[in-house]
N, CA and C atoms as an extended XYZ file, in Angstrom:
339
Properties=species:S:1:pos:R:3:atomname:S:1:resname:S:1:resid:I:1 pbc="F F F"
N        20.611       -8.405        6.087 N   UNK     1
C        20.191       -7.937        4.757 CA  UNK     1
C        20.203       -6.391        4.718 C   UNK     1
N        20.909       -5.853        3.874 N   UNK     2
C        21.089       -4.449        3.704 CA  UNK     2
C        19.790       -3.802        2.872 C   UNK     2
N        19.198       -3.006        3.466 N   UNK     3
C        18.066       -2.443        2.668 CA  UNK     3
C        18.194       -0.842        2.610 C   UNK     3
N        18.792       -0.520        1.363 N   UNK     4
C        19.030        0.933        1.278 CA  UNK     4
C        17.891        1.549        0.521 C   UNK     4
N        17.513        2.632        1.111 N   UNK     5
C        16.262        3.432        0.546 CA  UNK     5
C        16.815        4.424       -0.538 C   UNK     5
N        16.303        4.293       -1.537 N   UNK     6
C        16.741        5.120       -2.746 CA  UNK     6
C        15.611        6.228       -3.044 C   UNK     6
N        15.964        7.354       -3.704 N   UNK     7
C        14.975        8.600       -4.028 CA  UNK     7
C        13.899        7.835       -4.965 C   UNK     7
N        14.241        7.084       -5.917 N   UNK     8
C        13.336        6.375       -6.673 CA  UNK     8
C        12.305        5.433       -6.060 C   UNK     8
N        12.741        4.819       -5.068 N   UNK     9
C        11.952        4.031       -4.258 CA  UNK     9
C        10.842        4.799       -3.462 C   UNK     9
N        11.331        5.962       -2.959 N   UNK    10
C        10.423        6.821       -2.171 CA  UNK    10
C         9.345        7.324       -3.075 C   UNK    10
N         9.866        7.841       -4.352 N   UNK    11
C         8.800        8.407       -5.337 CA  UNK    11
C         7.734        7.359       -5.647 C   UNK    11
N         8.271        6.164       -6.138 N   UNK    12
C         7.238        5.190       -6.656 CA  UNK    12
C         6.455        4.667       -5.529 C   UNK    12
N         6.985        4.403       -4.446 N   UNK    13
C         6.319        3.834       -3.207 CA  UNK    13
C         5.327        4.857       -2.774 C   UNK    13
N         5.561        6.101       -2.749 N   UNK    14
C         4.619        7.180       -2.253 CA  UNK    14
C         3.524        7.314       -3.253 C   UNK    14
N         3.902        7.121       -4.571 N   UNK    15
C         2.748        7.155       -5.520 CA  UNK    15
C         1.769        6.107       -5.475 C   UNK    15
N         2.410        4.853       -5.244 N   UNK    16
C         1.496        3.724       -4.928 CA  UNK    16
C         0.602        3.924       -3.790 C   UNK    16
N         1.330        4.255       -2.669 N   UNK    17
C         0.398        4.483       -1.503 CA  UNK    17
C        -0.516        5.579       -1.573 C   UNK    17
N        -0.278        6.624       -2.186 N   UNK    18
C        -1.166        7.771       -2.428 CA  UNK    18
C        -2.400        7.366       -3.224 C   UNK    18
N        -2.155        6.605       -4.279 N   UNK    19
C        -3.335        6.079       -5.005 CA  UNK    19
C        -4.159        5.200       -4.296 C   UNK    19
N        -3.346        4.316       -3.427 N   UNK    20
C        -4.139        3.209       -2.668 CA  UNK    20
C        -4.960        3.925       -1.666 C   UNK    20
N        -4.424        5.078       -1.094 N   UNK    21
C        -5.213        5.629        0.116 CA  UNK    21
C        -6.546        6.152       -0.482 C   UNK    21
N        -6.609        6.718       -1.547 N   UNK    22
C        -7.900        7.158       -2.366 CA  UNK    22
C        -8.778        5.826       -2.539 C   UNK    22
N        -8.425        4.741       -2.980 N   UNK    23
C        -9.100        3.587       -3.179 CA  UNK    23
C        -9.624        3.011       -1.937 C   UNK    23
N        -8.751        2.828       -0.943 N   UNK    24
C        -9.252        2.270        0.276 CA  UNK    24
C       -10.246        3.067        1.057 C   UNK    24
N       -10.092        4.520        0.977 N   UNK    25
C       -10.978        5.427        1.510 CA  UNK    25
C       -12.388        5.221        0.881 C   UNK    25
N       -12.400        4.996       -0.331 N   UNK    26
C       -13.651        4.952       -1.186 CA  UNK    26
C       -14.347        3.531       -0.955 C   UNK    26
N       -13.705        2.588       -0.336 N   UNK    27
C       -14.344        1.357       -0.021 CA  UNK    27
C       -15.443        1.541        1.237 C   UNK    27
N       -15.245        2.749        1.891 N   UNK    28
C       -16.109        2.971        3.007 CA  UNK    28
C       -17.621        3.070        2.559 C   UNK    28
N       -17.952        3.941        1.581 N   UNK    29
C       -19.393        4.012        1.222 CA  UNK    29
C       -19.907        2.664        0.573 C   UNK    29
N       -18.959        2.030       -0.173 N   UNK    30
C       -19.354        0.771       -0.794 CA  UNK    30
C       -19.609       -0.191        0.224 C   UNK    30
N       -18.948       -0.279        1.210 N   UNK    31
C       -19.080       -1.219        2.352 CA  UNK    31
C       -20.428       -1.052        3.038 C   UNK    31
N       -20.632        0.283        3.192 N   UNK    32
C       -21.936        0.519        3.910 CA  UNK    32
C       -23.217        0.467        3.076 C   UNK    32
N       -23.222        0.865        1.927 N   UNK    33
C       -24.400        0.817        1.014 CA  UNK    33
C       -24.605       -0.429        0.405 C   UNK    33
N       -23.577       -0.981       -0.243 N   UNK    34
C       -23.893       -2.159       -0.931 CA  UNK    34
C       -23.673       -3.559       -0.191 C   UNK    34
N       -22.608       -3.525        0.598 N   UNK    35
C       -22.380       -4.710        1.527 CA  UNK    35
C       -23.095       -4.831        2.739 C   UNK    35
N       -23.618       -3.741        3.174 N   UNK    36
C       -24.358       -3.571        4.503 CA  UNK    36
C       -23.517       -3.738        5.764 C   UNK    36
N       -22.301       -3.365        5.600 N   UNK    37
C       -21.415       -3.391        6.757 CA  UNK    37
C       -21.782       -2.234        7.657 C   UNK    37
N       -21.686       -2.513        9.028 N   UNK    38
C       -21.933       -1.332        9.983 CA  UNK    38
C       -21.127       -0.145        9.765 C   UNK    38
N       -21.639        1.075        9.918 N   UNK    39
C       -20.985        2.196        9.631 CA  UNK    39
C       -19.679        2.388       10.414 C   UNK    39
N       -19.646        2.053       11.641 N   UNK    40
C       -18.462        2.166       12.482 CA  UNK    40
C       -17.307        1.211       12.013 C   UNK    40
N       -17.713        0.050       11.480 N   UNK    41
C       -16.631       -0.870       11.065 CA  UNK    41
C       -16.217       -0.415        9.637 C   UNK    41
N       -16.960        0.012        8.777 N   UNK    42
C       -16.611        0.489        7.432 CA  UNK    42
C       -15.774        1.671        7.499 C   UNK    42
N       -16.090        2.563        8.528 N   UNK    43
C       -15.307        3.902        8.638 CA  UNK    43
C       -14.018        3.561        9.143 C   UNK    43
N       -13.995        2.809       10.301 N   UNK    44
C       -12.717        2.485       10.875 CA  UNK    44
C       -11.679        1.743        9.869 C   UNK    44
N       -12.360        0.743        9.005 N   UNK    45
C       -11.322        0.063        8.129 CA  UNK    45
C       -11.058        0.903        7.045 C   UNK    45
N       -11.974        1.401        6.349 N   UNK    46
C       -11.705        2.365        5.132 CA  UNK    46
C       -10.730        3.555        5.295 C   UNK    46
N       -11.274        4.372        6.173 N   UNK    47
C       -10.444        5.627        6.531 CA  UNK    47
C        -9.226        5.191        7.314 C   UNK    47
N        -9.298        4.287        8.241 N   UNK    48
C        -8.123        3.816        9.001 CA  UNK    48
C        -7.080        3.357        8.173 C   UNK    48
N        -7.430        2.565        7.119 N   UNK    49
C        -6.368        2.115        6.186 CA  UNK    49
C        -5.816        3.189        5.255 C   UNK    49
N        -6.716        4.202        4.889 N   UNK    50
C        -6.170        5.196        4.068 CA  UNK    50
C        -5.218        6.220        4.925 C   UNK    50
N        -5.403        6.273        6.177 N   UNK    51
C        -4.546        7.059        7.020 CA  UNK    51
C        -3.298        6.271        6.991 C   UNK    51
N        -3.385        5.064        7.258 N   UNK    52
C        -2.052        4.198        7.487 CA  UNK    52
C        -1.299        4.362        6.059 C   UNK    52
N        -1.936        4.395        4.934 N   UNK    53
C        -1.225        4.535        3.724 CA  UNK    53
C        -0.437        5.858        3.684 C   UNK    53
N        -1.106        6.852        4.140 N   UNK    54
C        -0.477        8.304        4.195 CA  UNK    54
C         0.729        8.346        5.181 C   UNK    54
N         0.584        7.640        6.299 N   UNK    55
C         1.565        7.511        7.400 CA  UNK    55
C         2.770        6.795        6.783 C   UNK    55
N         2.490        5.633        6.121 N   UNK    56
C         3.533        4.795        5.466 CA  UNK    56
C         4.224        5.648        4.335 C   UNK    56
N         3.555        6.357        3.531 N   UNK    57
C         4.151        7.238        2.479 CA  UNK    57
C         5.061        8.273        3.073 C   UNK    57
N         4.747        8.834        4.271 N   UNK    58
C         5.553        9.906        4.965 CA  UNK    58
C         6.736        9.232        5.626 C   UNK    58
N         6.711        7.940        5.842 N   UNK    59
C         7.934        7.254        6.472 CA  UNK    59
C         8.962        6.599        5.374 C   UNK    59
N         8.676        6.762        4.131 N   UNK    60
C         9.411        6.058        3.248 CA  UNK    60
C        10.987        6.424        3.138 C   UNK    60
N        11.402        7.474        4.003 N   UNK    61
C        12.785        7.800        3.891 CA  UNK    61
C        13.519        6.717        4.760 C   UNK    61
N        12.820        5.963        5.651 N   UNK    62
C        13.517        5.048        6.488 CA  UNK    62
C        12.852        3.649        6.107 C   UNK    62
N        13.615        2.628        6.378 N   UNK    63
C        13.177        1.213        6.093 CA  UNK    63
C        11.835        0.902        6.791 C   UNK    63
N        11.602        1.460        7.959 N   UNK    64
C        10.269        1.154        8.721 CA  UNK    64
C         9.050        1.595        7.840 C   UNK    64
N         9.217        2.526        6.911 N   UNK    65
C         8.017        2.942        5.954 CA  UNK    65
C         7.719        1.788        4.973 C   UNK    65
N         8.771        1.104        4.635 N   UNK    66
C         8.484       -0.125        3.738 CA  UNK    66
C         7.857       -1.301        4.355 C   UNK    66
N         8.153       -1.337        5.723 N   UNK    67
C         7.581       -2.392        6.534 CA  UNK    67
C         6.093       -2.107        6.738 C   UNK    67
N         5.809       -0.851        7.073 N   UNK    68
C         4.314       -0.349        7.182 CA  UNK    68
C         3.566       -0.505        5.834 C   UNK    68
N         4.289       -0.044        4.878 N   UNK    69
C         3.541       -0.104        3.535 CA  UNK    69
C         3.374       -1.599        3.188 C   UNK    69
N         4.255       -2.459        3.468 N   UNK    70
C         3.938       -3.931        3.052 CA  UNK    70
C         2.888       -4.592        3.986 C   UNK    70
N         2.718       -4.112        5.367 N   UNK    71
C         1.674       -4.401        6.040 CA  UNK    71
C         0.296       -3.856        5.533 C   UNK    71
N         0.395       -2.609        5.022 N   UNK    72
C        -0.847       -2.063        4.267 CA  UNK    72
C        -1.355       -2.939        3.205 C   UNK    72
N        -0.399       -3.573        2.350 N   UNK    73
C        -0.806       -4.305        1.326 CA  UNK    73
C        -1.529       -5.501        1.761 C   UNK    73
N        -1.047       -6.164        2.895 N   UNK    74
C        -1.654       -7.325        3.408 CA  UNK    74
C        -3.177       -6.915        3.910 C   UNK    74
N        -3.164       -5.905        4.664 N   UNK    75
C        -4.493       -5.335        5.077 CA  UNK    75
C        -5.487       -4.973        3.997 C   UNK    75
N        -4.950       -4.480        2.838 N   UNK    76
C        -5.728       -4.012        1.753 CA  UNK    76
C        -6.445       -5.328        1.103 C   UNK    76
N        -5.569       -6.372        1.070 N   UNK    77
C        -6.123       -7.627        0.442 CA  UNK    77
C        -7.267       -8.069        1.427 C   UNK    77
N        -6.917       -8.071        2.834 N   UNK    78
C        -7.913       -8.692        3.722 CA  UNK    78
C        -9.169       -7.837        3.686 C   UNK    78
N        -9.132       -6.540        3.174 N   UNK    79
C       -10.465       -5.721        3.143 CA  UNK    79
C       -11.501       -6.491        2.108 C   UNK    79
N       -10.943       -7.393        1.422 N   UNK    80
C       -11.792       -8.186        0.482 CA  UNK    80
C       -13.080       -9.007        1.247 C   UNK    80
N       -12.700       -9.172        2.575 N   UNK    81
C       -13.708       -9.834        3.390 CA  UNK    81
C       -14.942       -8.985        3.705 C   UNK    81
N       -14.703       -7.552        3.526 N   UNK    82
C       -15.892       -6.635        3.681 CA  UNK    82
C       -16.335       -6.276        2.245 C   UNK    82
N       -15.428       -5.996        1.267 N   UNK    83
C       -15.924       -5.723       -0.097 CA  UNK    83
C       -15.280       -6.665       -1.017 C   UNK    83
N       -15.639       -7.631       -1.546 N   UNK    84
C       -15.049       -8.677       -2.191 CA  UNK    84
C       -14.049       -8.148       -3.449 C   UNK    84
N       -14.416       -7.199       -4.015 N   UNK    85
C       -13.546       -6.515       -5.100 CA  UNK    85
C       -12.262       -6.197       -4.473 C   UNK    85
N       -12.157       -5.925       -3.204 N   UNK    86
C       -10.823       -5.525       -2.739 CA  UNK    86
C        -9.730       -6.654       -2.734 C   UNK    86
N       -10.266       -8.011       -2.842 N   UNK    87
C        -9.303       -9.097       -3.165 CA  UNK    87
C        -8.464       -8.753       -4.346 C   UNK    87
N        -9.247       -8.298       -5.397 N   UNK    88
C        -8.649       -8.013       -6.673 CA  UNK    88
C        -7.845       -6.785       -6.649 C   UNK    88
N        -8.414       -5.709       -6.133 N   UNK    89
C        -7.806       -4.378       -6.064 CA  UNK    89
C        -6.524       -4.356       -5.052 C   UNK    89
N        -6.657       -5.069       -3.941 N   UNK    90
C        -5.618       -5.204       -3.145 CA  UNK    90
C        -4.323       -6.060       -3.681 C   UNK    90
N        -4.752       -7.034       -4.438 N   UNK    91
C        -3.631       -7.738       -5.098 CA  UNK    91
C        -2.752       -6.938       -6.178 C   UNK    91
N        -3.754       -6.078       -6.819 N   UNK    92
C        -3.069       -5.340       -7.848 CA  UNK    92
C        -2.211       -4.145       -7.204 C   UNK    92
N        -2.699       -3.655       -6.038 N   UNK    93
C        -1.730       -2.599       -5.374 CA  UNK    93
C        -0.523       -3.402       -4.728 C   UNK    93
N        -0.719       -4.536       -4.323 N   UNK    94
C         0.426       -5.198       -3.632 CA  UNK    94
C         1.491       -5.503       -4.846 C   UNK    94
N         0.978       -5.902       -5.958 N   UNK    95
C         1.864       -6.148       -7.080 CA  UNK    95
C         2.561       -4.856       -7.552 C   UNK    95
N         1.834       -3.685       -7.491 N   UNK    96
C         2.488       -2.445       -7.841 CA  UNK    96
C         3.469       -2.056       -6.770 C   UNK    96
N         3.211       -2.245       -5.511 N   UNK    97
C         4.098       -1.977       -4.446 CA  UNK    97
C         5.411       -2.751       -4.642 C   UNK    97
N         5.358       -3.972       -4.927 N   UNK    98
C         6.545       -4.915       -4.972 CA  UNK    98
C         7.252       -4.362       -6.116 C   UNK    98
N         6.555       -4.224       -7.296 N   UNK    99
C         7.136       -3.781       -8.531 CA  UNK    99
C         7.920       -2.322       -8.337 C   UNK    99
N         7.255       -1.527       -7.567 N   UNK   100
C         7.979       -0.103       -7.315 CA  UNK   100
C         9.282       -0.240       -6.521 C   UNK   100
N         9.175       -1.192       -5.796 N   UNK   101
C        10.480       -1.308       -4.936 CA  UNK   101
C        11.574       -1.901       -5.794 C   UNK   101
N        11.268       -3.065       -6.450 N   UNK   102
C        12.279       -3.719       -7.265 CA  UNK   102
C        12.786       -2.986       -8.494 C   UNK   102
N        11.836       -2.304       -9.199 N   UNK   103
C        12.218       -1.529      -10.287 CA  UNK   103
C        13.093       -0.363       -9.913 C   UNK   103
N        12.702        0.461       -8.922 N   UNK   104
C        13.448        1.488       -8.526 CA  UNK   104
C        14.936        1.073       -8.102 C   UNK   104
N        14.981       -0.049       -7.434 N   UNK   105
C        16.297       -0.491       -6.956 CA  UNK   105
C        17.124       -1.006       -8.151 C   UNK   105
N        16.531       -1.612       -9.181 N   UNK   106
C        17.241       -2.030      -10.261 CA  UNK   106
C        17.667       -0.977      -11.185 C   UNK   106
N        16.798        0.176      -11.266 N   UNK   107
C        17.105        1.337      -12.241 CA  UNK   107
C        18.312        2.092      -11.505 C   UNK   107
N        18.178        2.248      -10.138 N   UNK   108
C        19.333        2.992       -9.501 CA  UNK   108
C        20.480        2.185       -9.120 C   UNK   108
N        20.506        0.967       -9.669 N   UNK   109
C        21.721        0.142       -9.397 CA  UNK   109
C        22.141       -0.248       -8.119 C   UNK   109
N        21.133       -0.448       -7.310 N   UNK   110
C        21.349       -0.768       -5.821 CA  UNK   110
C        21.403       -2.267       -5.746 C   UNK   110
N        20.687       -3.011       -6.587 N   UNK   111
C        20.560       -4.483       -6.401 CA  UNK   111
C        21.906       -5.067       -6.737 C   UNK   111
N        22.207       -6.031       -5.906 N   UNK   112
C        23.632       -6.565       -6.278 CA  UNK   112
C        23.425       -7.749       -7.410 C   UNK   112
N        24.500       -7.847       -8.004 N   UNK   113
C        24.414       -8.744       -9.145 CA  UNK   113
C        25.212      -10.068       -8.929 C   UNK   113
């Protein structure tokens, strides 16, 4: 399978991951205060996932960035086990991630017909 990275994919993907980094970082205080998750677990998951979003956004010039970005989407949905609303927000971000990739490829004429 040929996976060509386009400038539009990088821009849209980085936008999604940037917004997602903010949201997943903000689950840290929610997990601690509202859900009663231990501080160490909440910080590791929330801040760790936010850092992973930033790392993935920085690697979007190469296909590995999209693999890491896709892993981020799965992990974001899984944070719903700590903060149940993240099942919904993670799914929304995963849909935005998939849409960003396919829309950019279609607009830039990379998809085969």
